[in-house]
Short mmCIF file of C-alpha atoms and ligand atoms in Angstrom, two decimals:
data_model
loop_
_atom_site.label_atom_id
_atom_site.label_comp_id
_atom_site.label_asym_id
_atom_site.label_seq_id
_atom_site.Cartn_x
_atom_site.Cartn_y
_atom_site.Cartn_z
CA UNK A 747 29.76 -39.09 36.85
CA UNK A 748 26.65 -37.31 36.23
CA UNK A 749 23.47 -39.04 37.99
CA UNK A 750 20.73 -40.62 35.66
CA UNK A 751 18.05 -38.12 37.08
CA UNK A 752 20.34 -35.07 36.11
CA UNK A 753 20.77 -36.43 32.29
CA UNK A 754 17.02 -36.92 32.20
CA UNK A 755 16.41 -33.24 33.34
CA UNK A 756 19.23 -31.83 30.96
CA UNK A 757 18.08 -33.88 27.82
CA UNK A 758 14.45 -32.49 28.59
CA UNK A 759 15.45 -28.99 29.24
CA UNK A 760 16.44 -28.99 25.52
CA UNK A 761 12.73 -29.41 24.43
CA UNK A 762 10.62 -26.15 24.16
CA UNK A 763 7.05 -26.40 24.36
CA UNK A 764 5.40 -27.44 21.20
CA UNK A 765 3.24 -25.17 19.13
CA UNK A 766 -0.33 -26.14 18.39
CA UNK A 767 -1.15 -26.63 14.49
CA UNK A 768 -4.75 -27.06 13.09
CA UNK A 769 -4.97 -30.49 11.42
CA UNK A 770 -7.26 -31.93 9.35
CA UNK A 771 -9.31 -34.66 11.21
CA UNK A 772 -7.86 -38.07 9.86
CA UNK A 773 -4.24 -36.27 10.02
CA UNK A 774 -4.78 -35.78 13.88
CA UNK A 775 -4.94 -39.33 14.56
CA UNK A 776 -2.35 -39.89 17.33
CA UNK A 777 -1.71 -36.22 18.00
CA UNK A 778 -2.37 -34.52 21.35
CA UNK A 779 -5.13 -32.31 21.70
CA UNK A 780 -4.49 -28.56 22.12
CA UNK A 781 -7.66 -27.09 22.14
CA UNK A 782 -10.89 -27.50 24.49
CA UNK A 783 -13.74 -28.99 22.01
CA UNK A 784 -17.28 -27.94 22.54
CA UNK A 785 -20.49 -29.24 20.79
CA UNK A 786 -21.93 -26.36 18.20
CA UNK A 787 -25.06 -28.48 18.48
CA UNK A 788 -26.98 -30.91 20.63
CA UNK A 789 -26.52 -34.50 19.97
CA UNK A 790 -28.74 -36.00 18.92
CA UNK A 791 -29.93 -32.93 17.09
CA UNK A 792 -33.57 -33.96 17.06
CA UNK A 793 -35.83 -36.48 18.73
CA UNK A 794 -35.54 -39.65 16.70
CA UNK A 795 -36.19 -43.50 16.91
CA UNK A 796 -34.01 -45.81 18.50
CA UNK A 797 -35.49 -48.75 16.42
CA UNK A 798 -37.46 -49.67 13.39
CA UNK A 799 -41.01 -49.76 14.24
CA UNK A 800 -44.03 -47.47 14.21
CA UNK A 801 -44.50 -44.04 15.58
CA UNK A 802 -47.52 -44.11 17.81
CA UNK A 803 -49.69 -42.23 20.19
CA UNK A 804 -49.14 -44.26 23.24
CA UNK A 805 -52.40 -43.85 24.51
CA UNK A 806 -53.84 -45.62 21.59
CA UNK A 807 -52.48 -48.93 22.53
CA UNK A 808 -53.46 -49.06 26.27
CA UNK A 809 -56.14 -52.00 25.46
CA UNK A 810 -53.75 -54.02 23.08
CA UNK A 811 -53.09 -57.69 24.15
CA UNK A 812 -51.80 -60.71 22.17
CA UNK A 813 -55.45 -61.98 21.56
CA UNK A 814 -57.03 -58.83 20.65
CA UNK A 815 -54.20 -56.52 18.95
CA UNK A 816 -55.08 -52.66 18.28
CA UNK A 817 -54.98 -51.98 14.59
CA UNK A 818 -53.87 -48.53 13.39
CA UNK A 819 -53.83 -47.22 9.78
CA UNK A 820 -50.45 -46.38 8.80
CA UNK A 821 -49.98 -42.61 7.24
CA UNK A 822 -46.63 -43.27 5.78
CA UNK A 823 -42.92 -44.27 6.09
CA UNK A 824 -40.03 -41.88 7.63
CA UNK A 825 -36.73 -43.05 6.60
CA UNK A 826 -33.60 -41.51 8.31
CA UNK A 827 -32.68 -38.29 6.81
CA UNK A 828 -36.50 -37.61 6.00
CA UNK A 829 -36.69 -33.61 6.14
CA UNK A 830 -40.35 -33.16 6.79
CA UNK A 831 -41.90 -36.33 8.46
CA UNK A 832 -45.67 -36.89 8.08
CA UNK A 833 -47.46 -35.94 11.20
CA UNK A 834 -49.28 -38.29 13.40
CA UNK A 835 -52.66 -37.95 15.14
CA UNK A 836 -54.30 -40.22 17.80
CA UNK A 837 -55.70 -43.09 16.02
CA UNK A 838 -52.78 -42.79 13.38
CA UNK A 839 -49.26 -44.20 13.12
CA UNK A 840 -46.33 -44.05 10.69
CA UNK A 841 -43.56 -46.46 10.17
CA UNK A 842 -40.51 -45.28 11.20
CA UNK A 843 -36.51 -46.31 10.77
CA UNK A 844 -33.77 -45.91 13.34
CA UNK A 845 -32.46 -42.45 13.38
CA UNK A 846 -35.49 -40.92 11.66
CA UNK A 847 -36.87 -37.89 13.04
CA UNK A 848 -39.82 -38.61 15.22
CA UNK A 849 -43.23 -36.93 13.46
CA UNK A 850 -45.00 -34.45 15.39
CA UNK A 851 -48.01 -35.93 17.38
CA UNK A 852 -46.04 -39.16 18.11
CA UNK A 853 -44.98 -40.05 21.57
CA UNK A 854 -43.45 -43.38 21.28
CA UNK A 855 -42.31 -45.94 18.80
CA UNK A 856 -43.48 -49.55 19.15
CA UNK A 857 -40.78 -52.04 17.72
CA UNK A 858 -41.36 -53.97 14.42
CA UNK A 859 -41.16 -56.99 16.53
CA UNK A 860 -44.32 -56.25 18.42
CA UNK A 861 -46.31 -55.82 15.40
CA UNK A 862 -47.43 -57.95 12.22
CA UNK A 863 -45.28 -55.62 10.32
CA UNK A 864 -48.33 -54.02 8.30
CA UNK A 865 -47.59 -51.52 5.76
CA UNK A 866 -51.17 -49.94 5.23
CA UNK A 867 -52.45 -50.93 8.46
CA UNK A 868 -50.56 -52.21 11.16
CA UNK A 869 -51.55 -54.62 14.42
CA UNK A 870 -49.79 -53.93 17.66
CA UNK A 871 -50.08 -56.47 20.41
CA UNK A 872 -49.16 -54.81 23.46
CA UNK A 873 -49.17 -51.24 25.19
CA UNK A 874 -46.40 -49.11 24.86
CA UNK A 875 -45.02 -46.47 27.33
CA UNK A 876 -44.51 -42.81 26.50
CA UNK A 877 -40.99 -42.12 25.14
CA UNK A 878 -40.34 -45.84 24.47
CA UNK A 879 -37.54 -46.21 22.03
CA UNK A 880 -37.39 -42.40 21.37
CA UNK A 881 -33.88 -40.98 21.47
CA UNK A 882 -34.48 -37.26 22.69
CA UNK A 883 -32.42 -34.16 21.40
CA UNK A 884 -29.88 -33.39 23.84
CA UNK A 885 -29.88 -37.06 25.41
CA UNK A 886 -25.92 -37.41 24.51
CA UNK A 887 -24.38 -34.05 24.68
CA UNK A 888 -26.09 -30.79 25.04
CA UNK A 889 -25.29 -28.01 22.62
CA UNK A 890 -22.21 -25.92 23.96
CA UNK A 891 -21.03 -28.70 26.39
CA UNK A 892 -17.45 -29.47 26.50
CA UNK A 893 -16.65 -32.88 24.66
CA UNK A 894 -13.00 -33.12 24.82
CA UNK A 895 -10.33 -31.51 26.85
CA UNK A 896 -6.90 -30.58 25.65
CA UNK A 897 -3.86 -32.72 26.74
CA UNK A 898 -5.33 -36.23 25.50
CA UNK A 899 -4.39 -38.50 22.61
CA UNK A 900 -6.53 -38.55 20.00
CA UNK A 901 -7.42 -42.18 19.44
CA UNK A 902 -10.50 -44.00 17.78
CA UNK A 903 -13.14 -43.00 20.34
CA UNK A 904 -11.82 -39.03 20.37
CA UNK A 905 -11.87 -39.05 16.51
CA UNK A 906 -15.74 -40.44 16.53
CA UNK A 907 -16.49 -37.65 19.05
CA UNK A 908 -14.86 -35.00 17.14
CA UNK A 909 -16.48 -35.89 13.84
CA UNK A 910 -19.72 -36.31 15.48
CA UNK A 911 -19.67 -32.83 16.67
CA UNK A 912 -18.91 -31.66 13.01
CA UNK A 913 -15.06 -31.15 13.13
CA UNK A 914 -13.31 -30.88 10.10
CA UNK A 915 -10.10 -30.00 11.36
CA UNK A 916 -8.65 -29.77 15.20
CA UNK A 917 -5.90 -28.17 16.83
CA UNK A 918 -2.95 -30.41 18.12
CA UNK A 919 0.30 -30.79 18.93
CA UNK A 920 1.33 -32.70 15.89
CA UNK A 921 3.50 -36.03 16.32
CA UNK A 922 7.09 -35.10 16.37
CA UNK A 923 9.32 -35.52 13.70
CA UNK A 924 12.22 -37.99 14.77
CA UNK A 925 15.35 -38.38 12.52
CA UNK A 926 17.37 -41.34 13.51
CA UNK A 927 20.95 -41.61 12.22
CA UNK A 928 23.75 -44.20 13.02
CA UNK A 929 27.18 -44.21 12.69
CA UNK A 930 30.02 -46.53 12.20
CA UNK A 931 32.16 -47.69 9.51
CA UNK A 932 31.49 -51.57 10.39
CA UNK A 933 27.83 -51.26 9.42
CA UNK A 934 26.12 -52.84 6.54
CA UNK A 935 22.18 -52.36 5.56
CA UNK A 936 20.68 -55.70 6.57
CA UNK A 937 19.96 -57.51 3.40
CA UNK A 938 23.15 -57.02 1.86
CA UNK A 939 26.25 -59.30 2.36
CA UNK A 940 28.76 -58.87 5.33
CA UNK A 941 32.34 -58.48 4.57
CA UNK A 942 35.15 -59.17 7.24
CA UNK A 943 34.78 -57.18 10.36
CA UNK A 944 31.45 -55.95 9.56
CA UNK A 945 27.99 -56.06 11.16
CA UNK A 946 24.14 -55.72 10.11
CA UNK A 947 23.25 -52.27 11.34
CA UNK A 948 20.34 -52.83 14.03
CA UNK A 949 20.41 -49.57 16.09
CA UNK A 950 18.72 -47.16 13.46
CA UNK A 951 15.74 -49.98 12.90
CA UNK A 952 15.49 -50.20 16.77
CA UNK A 953 15.36 -46.65 17.56
CA UNK A 954 13.01 -45.90 14.76
CA UNK A 955 10.55 -48.34 16.11
CA UNK A 956 10.70 -47.33 19.47
CA UNK A 957 9.96 -43.56 18.20
CA UNK A 958 7.23 -44.59 16.33
CA UNK A 959 5.86 -46.64 19.33
CA UNK A 960 5.72 -43.56 21.06
CA UNK A 961 3.63 -41.68 18.91
CA UNK A 962 6.38 -40.01 16.49
CA UNK A 963 6.90 -39.66 12.85
CA UNK A 964 10.14 -41.30 12.03
CA UNK A 965 12.72 -40.70 9.25
CA UNK A 966 15.22 -43.51 9.55
CA UNK A 967 17.96 -41.99 7.48
CA UNK A 968 20.35 -45.18 8.23
CA UNK A 969 23.96 -44.97 8.98
CA UNK A 970 27.25 -43.13 7.90
CA UNK A 971 30.56 -44.17 8.36
CA UNK A 972 33.12 -42.83 10.56
CA UNK A 973 34.25 -39.66 8.50
CA UNK A 974 33.89 -36.56 9.98
CA UNK A 975 32.83 -34.30 7.07
CA UNK A 976 30.24 -36.86 6.03
CA UNK A 977 28.65 -36.98 9.50
CA UNK A 978 28.61 -33.26 9.73
CA UNK A 979 27.06 -32.77 6.27
CA UNK A 980 24.56 -35.67 6.70
CA UNK A 981 23.35 -33.96 9.89
CA UNK A 982 23.10 -30.60 8.56
CA UNK A 983 21.12 -31.89 5.93
CA UNK A 984 18.57 -33.97 7.84
CA UNK A 985 17.74 -30.78 10.40
CA UNK A 986 15.01 -29.66 8.00
CA UNK A 987 12.98 -32.87 8.73
CA UNK A 988 13.69 -32.93 12.42
CA UNK A 989 12.38 -31.77 15.43
CA UNK A 990 14.75 -33.99 17.18
CA UNK A 991 17.58 -35.82 16.10
CA UNK A 992 18.77 -39.00 17.72
CA UNK A 993 22.29 -40.55 16.46
CA UNK A 994 23.89 -43.89 17.77
CA UNK A 995 27.43 -44.62 18.04
CA UNK A 996 30.59 -42.52 17.91
CA UNK A 997 30.27 -41.09 21.72
CA UNK A 998 32.58 -42.93 23.76
CA UNK A 999 36.51 -42.64 24.37
CA UNK A 1000 37.97 -44.29 21.07
CA UNK A 1001 39.92 -43.01 18.49
CA UNK A 1002 37.02 -42.92 15.76
CA UNK A 1003 34.34 -41.26 17.87
CA UNK A 1004 33.09 -39.20 15.23
CA UNK A 1005 29.76 -38.04 16.52
CA UNK A 1006 31.68 -36.56 19.60
CA UNK A 1007 34.59 -35.37 17.68
CA UNK A 1008 32.32 -33.19 15.14
CA UNK A 1009 30.00 -32.15 17.59
CA UNK A 1010 32.19 -31.15 20.24
CA UNK A 1011 33.53 -28.83 17.69
CA UNK A 1012 30.04 -27.38 17.00
CA UNK A 1013 30.29 -26.17 20.81
CA UNK A 1014 26.41 -26.87 21.59
CA UNK A 1015 26.54 -30.31 22.43
CA UNK A 1016 27.78 -31.54 25.48
CA UNK A 1017 29.24 -35.08 26.05
CA UNK A 1018 29.32 -36.82 29.55
CA UNK A 1019 29.36 -39.93 31.11
CA UNK A 1020 26.34 -41.39 33.11
CA UNK A 1021 26.60 -43.20 36.26
CA UNK A 1022 24.43 -46.08 34.60
CA UNK A 1023 25.06 -49.29 33.15
CA UNK A 1024 24.40 -49.76 30.02
CA UNK A 1025 24.93 -46.49 28.51
CA UNK A 1026 27.76 -44.62 30.14
CA UNK A 1027 28.54 -42.33 27.39
CA UNK A 1028 25.91 -39.87 26.46
CA UNK A 1029 25.76 -36.54 24.89
CA UNK A 1030 22.85 -34.02 24.33
CA UNK A 1031 22.56 -30.51 22.83
CA UNK A 1032 21.25 -28.27 20.00
CA UNK A 1033 22.56 -27.92 16.55
CA UNK A 1034 21.79 -25.62 13.23
CA UNK A 1035 20.29 -22.51 12.82
CA UNK A 1036 17.32 -23.56 14.38
CA UNK A 1037 18.91 -25.40 17.47
CA UNK A 1038 17.41 -28.63 16.74
CA UNK A 1039 17.48 -30.71 19.95
CA UNK A 1040 19.86 -33.72 19.51
CA UNK A 1041 20.35 -36.75 21.56
CA UNK A 1042 23.83 -38.83 20.98
CA UNK A 1043 23.31 -42.29 22.18
CA UNK A 1044 25.96 -44.75 22.53
CA UNK A 1045 26.54 -47.29 19.78
CA UNK A 1046 26.13 -50.73 21.80
CA UNK A 1047 22.70 -51.58 21.08
CA UNK A 1048 21.44 -52.57 24.38
CA UNK A 1049 23.20 -49.08 25.49
CA UNK A 1050 21.14 -47.22 22.73
CA UNK A 1051 17.96 -49.10 23.71
CA UNK A 1052 18.24 -48.45 27.32
CA UNK A 1053 19.31 -44.79 27.01
CA UNK A 1054 16.50 -44.32 24.44
CA UNK A 1055 13.88 -45.26 27.01
CA UNK A 1056 15.28 -43.59 30.01
CA UNK A 1057 16.50 -40.35 28.52
CA UNK A 1058 14.47 -39.69 24.90
CA UNK A 1059 11.34 -40.98 26.11
CA UNK A 1060 10.60 -38.18 28.55
CA UNK A 1061 11.57 -35.64 25.79
CA UNK A 1062 9.61 -37.27 23.23
CA UNK A 1063 6.49 -36.91 25.40
CA UNK A 1064 7.15 -33.14 26.15
CA UNK A 1065 7.40 -32.92 22.21
CA UNK A 1066 4.17 -34.35 21.92
CA UNK A 1067 2.58 -32.13 24.33
CA UNK A 1068 2.27 -34.77 26.91
CA UNK A 1069 3.47 -34.30 30.62
CA UNK A 1070 7.15 -35.45 30.06
CA UNK A 1071 7.03 -38.22 33.02
CA UNK A 1072 9.47 -41.56 32.88
CA UNK A 1073 8.02 -44.82 32.29
CA UNK A 1074 5.88 -46.47 34.70
CA UNK A 1075 7.75 -48.59 37.56
CA UNK A 1076 6.55 -51.37 39.47
CA UNK A 1077 8.14 -53.71 42.33
CA UNK A 1078 8.68 -57.24 41.59
CA UNK A 1079 10.34 -60.22 43.14
CA UNK A 1080 13.56 -61.51 41.62
CA UNK A 1081 13.59 -65.27 40.13
CA UNK A 1082 17.32 -65.08 39.87
CA UNK A 1083 20.49 -63.07 41.03
CA UNK A 1084 21.98 -60.18 39.70
CA UNK A 1085 24.86 -58.19 39.90
CA UNK A 1086 26.00 -54.37 39.22
CA UNK A 1087 28.85 -52.40 39.10
CA UNK A 1088 29.62 -50.22 42.30
CA UNK A 1089 28.46 -46.46 41.63
CA UNK A 1090 26.33 -47.24 38.59
CA UNK A 1091 22.73 -47.94 38.23
CA UNK A 1092 22.04 -51.20 36.14
CA UNK A 1093 19.18 -51.23 34.10
CA UNK A 1094 19.21 -54.93 33.28
CA UNK A 1095 16.76 -56.77 30.81
CA UNK A 1096 13.86 -58.84 32.13
CA UNK A 1097 10.51 -60.65 31.74
CA UNK A 1098 7.94 -59.03 34.32
CA UNK A 1099 5.10 -61.60 35.28
CA UNK A 1100 2.31 -59.70 36.97
CA UNK A 1101 0.74 -62.76 38.71
CA UNK A 1102 2.85 -65.66 38.10
CA UNK A 1103 1.18 -68.35 40.29
CA UNK A 1104 -2.37 -66.71 40.13
CA UNK A 1105 -3.85 -63.60 41.45
CA UNK A 1106 -2.52 -63.70 44.90
CA UNK A 1107 1.31 -63.96 44.17
CA UNK A 1108 3.51 -60.69 44.00
CA UNK A 1109 4.87 -60.10 40.42
CA UNK A 1110 8.21 -61.45 39.52
CA UNK A 1111 10.78 -60.41 37.49
CA UNK A 1112 13.15 -62.71 35.69
CA UNK A 1113 16.49 -61.37 34.36
CA UNK A 1114 17.82 -62.42 31.07
CA UNK A 1115 21.00 -64.52 30.79
CA UNK A 1116 22.84 -62.26 28.75
CA UNK A 1117 23.25 -58.77 29.94
CA UNK A 1118 26.26 -57.15 28.33
CA UNK A 1119 25.71 -54.27 26.15
CA UNK A 1120 26.19 -56.04 22.91
CA UNK A 1121 23.86 -58.96 23.63
CA UNK A 1122 21.00 -57.52 22.04
CA UNK A 1123 19.14 -60.84 21.89
CA UNK A 1124 17.37 -60.45 25.28
CA UNK A 1125 15.76 -57.46 24.28
CA UNK A 1126 13.36 -59.36 22.12
CA UNK A 1127 10.66 -60.40 24.69
CA UNK A 1128 11.88 -58.14 27.45
CA UNK A 1129 9.24 -55.91 28.90
CA UNK A 1130 10.85 -54.46 31.91
CA UNK A 1131 14.35 -52.98 32.95
CA UNK A 1132 15.52 -54.14 36.53
CA UNK A 1133 16.82 -51.25 38.32
CA UNK A 1134 19.77 -52.17 40.42
CA UNK A 1135 20.80 -49.01 42.73
CA UNK A 1136 24.03 -47.29 42.37
CA UNK A 1137 25.50 -48.55 45.57
CA UNK A 1138 23.97 -52.19 45.33
CA UNK A 1139 26.47 -54.51 43.77
CA UNK A 1140 24.30 -57.76 44.02
CA UNK A 1141 20.84 -58.91 44.79
CA UNK A 1142 19.95 -62.45 45.82
CA UNK A 1143 16.90 -64.15 44.06
CA UNK A 1144 13.79 -63.68 45.94
CA UNK A 1145 14.89 -59.95 46.73
CA UNK A 1146 12.33 -57.25 45.66
CA UNK A 1147 13.51 -54.77 43.02
CA UNK A 1148 12.05 -51.73 41.22
CA UNK A 1149 11.43 -52.54 37.57
CA UNK A 1150 10.77 -50.06 34.79
CA UNK A 1151 7.94 -51.23 32.56
CA UNK A 1152 8.86 -51.08 28.84
CA UNK A 1153 6.20 -49.40 26.97
CA UNK A 1154 3.53 -51.16 25.02
CA UNK A 1155 3.08 -49.85 21.49
CA UNK A 1156 0.30 -47.36 21.19
P1 AMP B 332 30.54 -47.28 19.19
O1 AMP B 332 29.79 -46.46 20.25
O2 AMP B 332 30.51 -46.43 17.83
O3 AMP B 332 31.99 -47.34 19.42
O4 AMP B 332 30.00 -48.65 19.11
C1 AMP B 332 29.90 -49.41 20.04
C2 AMP B 332 29.71 -50.71 19.58
O5 AMP B 332 28.26 -50.71 18.75
C3 AMP B 332 30.70 -51.34 18.65
O6 AMP B 332 30.84 -52.62 19.02
C4 AMP B 332 29.79 -51.14 17.20
O7 AMP B 332 29.80 -52.12 16.43
C5 AMP B 332 28.36 -51.29 17.88
N1 AMP B 332 27.15 -50.70 16.96
C6 AMP B 332 27.71 -49.30 16.64
N2 AMP B 332 26.67 -48.91 15.98
C7 AMP B 332 25.59 -49.80 15.51
C8 AMP B 332 24.63 -50.08 14.86
N3 AMP B 332 23.90 -48.77 14.13
N4 AMP B 332 24.07 -51.12 14.81
C9 AMP B 332 24.73 -52.41 15.59
N5 AMP B 332 25.62 -52.02 16.18
C10 AMP B 332 26.23 -50.69 16.30
MG1 MG B 333 31.43 -46.43 16.09
#
């Protein structure tokens, strides 16, 4: 059987480096930046007031006290956006709003709270230091400076920076387009009545959600039955929408394992057995005229889920323009014993608690009660996969294990 590491590497090798695209700013949200962004101007672009108040010559206010305020004539108002603010000379001041350009001649702003708020003249009850409440030009970003480097995800803060330096569009690795297709004659769309022997289809919803959480744009095609022609035609029709296709079901040793049957004939998809549990039967390759990557996950829901986390996520990271590492791991103390088949690495669902009895205690992980690959109830609420190495068949409570942290949705 193939090792987990080898299969991770093989799936990753399918993925070519993504091509950058120029996207409108709002559409670039959640994409990975593909360029170095510099600022064409200084920020702020001009000296401006940090407060609502009065632009003054600081020297005028040296004698001001609460008992004997200094009274200054107000030459006018300077609102934010004023293109030609009235100048100030010693002995005069101007009423100024937050963000408004400093008038020439003034060297400080007195907050309105230090004054009587006068309109024609204003009384100021204390001295002010030079530069008070003035935001100097370039105090945030100097013209030409790098504000963002390539390789980071564009979140809310990065959006703000891009807009503030005047960008309307930006070069990014766009969100990969993921197509999800399940197979199985027994499947019924949730919301519709079940007949005998039928089950509600869950994999495509689960994998679509996981791929969306991983920053992808997802097309959930849903599912098709086990007819080879239909499976192949459906896949071919979906390729135009896909940077990667993920299927579930039909890849094991059964007589009706249709994905394996039709894609084996294509010759470009390889089906193997990986030394893990759940998730032994796996397939990967490239199909269609553009050699679109395809990963064929097993049909048991827990197998599909775990296989996605271990094999597909790194590939999606590479498609996004990110470093294709796997999920973060941690060490934790088992709260209950676990077992695992010899020769296969188990990934058991569990709940990781970082500091179970206050800050000092080591993290613990509690294995879910139902660990079979069809028992998907424990997927809800699980935040970690407990890793039991290939040669280990049992671990006692109190033992320390590696756990894979399941991703937090972005
Ligand atoms: P398969 O890999 O197609 O042999 O399916 C293995 C098991 O997973 C069977 O019990 C299927 O009924 C179940 N299964 C396959 N696909 C799905 C799906 N999309 N949703 C829920 N269960 C599924
Ligand atoms: Mg099936």
